[in-house]
Coordinates of C-alpha atoms in Angstrom, one line a residue:
X1 CA 93.9 118.5 93.5
X2 CA 96.5 116.0 94.5
X3 CA 97.0 112.9 92.4
X4 CA 95.8 110.5 95.2
X5 CA 92.5 112.4 95.6
X6 CA 92.0 112.5 91.8
X7 CA 92.7 108.8 91.5
X8 CA 90.4 108.0 94.5
X9 CA 87.7 110.0 92.8
X10 CA 88.1 108.1 89.6
X11 CA 87.9 104.8 91.4
X12 CA 84.6 105.7 93.0
X13 CA 83.2 106.8 89.6
X14 CA 84.4 103.5 88.1
X15 CA 82.4 101.6 90.7
X16 CA 79.2 103.7 90.1
X17 CA 79.6 105.6 93.4
X18 CA 79.3 109.4 93.7
X19 CA 82.8 110.4 94.9
X20 CA 81.6 113.0 97.4
X21 CA 78.3 111.6 98.8
X22 CA 79.5 108.0 98.5
X23 CA 76.0 107.1 97.4
X24 CA 75.4 104.7 94.5
X25 CA 74.7 106.8 91.3
X26 CA 71.5 106.3 89.4
X27 CA 71.8 104.0 86.4
X28 CA 71.0 106.9 84.1
X29 CA 73.7 109.1 85.5
X30 CA 76.1 110.2 82.8
X31 CA 79.1 108.8 84.7
X32 CA 77.5 105.4 84.1
X33 CA 77.7 105.7 80.4
X34 CA 79.9 102.9 78.9
X35 CA 82.2 105.4 77.2
X36 CA 82.8 107.4 80.4
X37 CA 83.4 104.2 82.5
X38 CA 85.8 103.0 79.8
X39 CA 87.7 106.3 79.9
X40 CA 87.9 106.3 83.7
X41 CA 89.2 102.7 83.8
X42 CA 91.8 103.5 81.1
X43 CA 93.1 106.4 83.3
X44 CA 93.2 104.2 86.4
X45 CA 95.1 101.5 84.5
X46 CA 97.6 104.0 83.0
X47 CA 98.4 105.2 86.5
X48 CA 98.8 101.6 87.7
X49 CA 101.1 100.8 84.8
X50 CA 103.2 103.9 85.4
X51 CA 103.6 103.0 89.0
X52 CA 104.6 99.4 88.3
X53 CA 107.6 100.6 86.2
X54 CA 109.1 102.7 89.0
X55 CA 112.0 101.3 91.0
X56 CA 111.7 103.8 93.8
X57 CA 108.2 104.6 95.2
X58 CA 107.5 107.9 96.9
X59 CA 104.9 108.2 99.6
X60 CA 102.5 109.7 97.0
X61 CA 103.2 106.7 94.7
X62 CA 102.4 104.3 97.6
X63 CA 99.1 106.2 98.2
X64 CA 98.2 105.8 94.6
X65 CA 99.0 102.1 94.7
X66 CA 96.7 101.8 97.8
X67 CA 93.9 103.4 95.8
X68 CA 94.4 101.3 92.7
X69 CA 94.2 98.2 94.9
X70 CA 91.0 99.4 96.5
X71 CA 92.5 100.4 99.9
X72 CA 92.2 103.6 101.8
X73 CA 94.9 106.0 100.6
X74 CA 96.8 106.1 103.9
X75 CA 96.5 102.3 104.5
X76 CA 99.8 101.1 106.0
X77 CA 101.1 104.5 106.9
X78 CA 101.7 105.5 110.5
X79 CA 99.3 108.0 112.1
X80 CA 100.7 111.5 112.4
X81 CA 100.2 113.4 115.7
X82 CA 98.1 116.0 113.7
X83 CA 95.8 113.3 112.3
X84 CA 95.4 111.6 115.7
X85 CA 94.5 114.9 117.4
X86 CA 92.0 115.8 114.6
X87 CA 90.5 112.3 114.8
X88 CA 90.0 112.4 118.5
X89 CA 88.7 116.0 118.8
X90 CA 86.3 115.7 115.9
X91 CA 85.0 112.3 116.9
X92 CA 84.4 113.5 120.5
X93 CA 82.7 116.6 118.9
X94 CA 80.2 114.2 117.2
X95 CA 81.5 113.6 113.7
X96 CA 80.8 110.2 112.3
X97 CA 83.6 107.7 111.9
X98 CA 82.7 107.2 108.2
X99 CA 83.1 110.9 107.5
X100 CA 86.4 111.0 109.3
X101 CA 87.6 107.9 107.4
X102 CA 87.1 109.7 104.1
X103 CA 88.8 112.9 105.3
X104 CA 91.8 111.1 106.8
X105 CA 92.2 108.5 104.0
X106 CA 91.7 105.6 106.4
X107 CA 89.2 102.7 106.5
X108 CA 86.4 103.0 109.0
X109 CA 87.9 100.0 110.8
X110 CA 91.2 101.9 111.1
X111 CA 89.4 104.9 112.5
X112 CA 87.6 102.8 115.2
X113 CA 90.8 100.8 116.1
X114 CA 92.8 104.0 116.5
X115 CA 90.2 105.6 118.6
X116 CA 90.0 102.5 120.8
X117 CA 93.9 102.4 121.0
X118 CA 93.8 106.0 122.2
X119 CA 91.2 105.2 124.9
X120 CA 88.2 106.9 123.2
X121 CA 84.8 105.2 123.8
X122 CA 83.2 104.2 120.6
X123 CA 79.5 105.3 120.1

């Protein structure tokens, strides 16, 4: 697992959201135990502190900063041709914008905007 996906998973858990289904977790779920939430938040803060000490940020570092700041991991990055083709073909095939946003590390708004920019009719 890449660090950006791992950190994104921790952020969802810290907010009481299942990292895969994106559904709110039950109050009695073990991830909502205070000790677990504290451990998750400590890990997130350690990553943030480590990144703040760097003088040169790699693309991976920038993705981690996006996640720490509550943004989609690819926020601010240009769209690759591969991601654009995948987005268009899978959206036309019926996949939901919200599903594609998770897979491509973009906000739902970025997905819709990019589709519109490329001339795809939004359903």
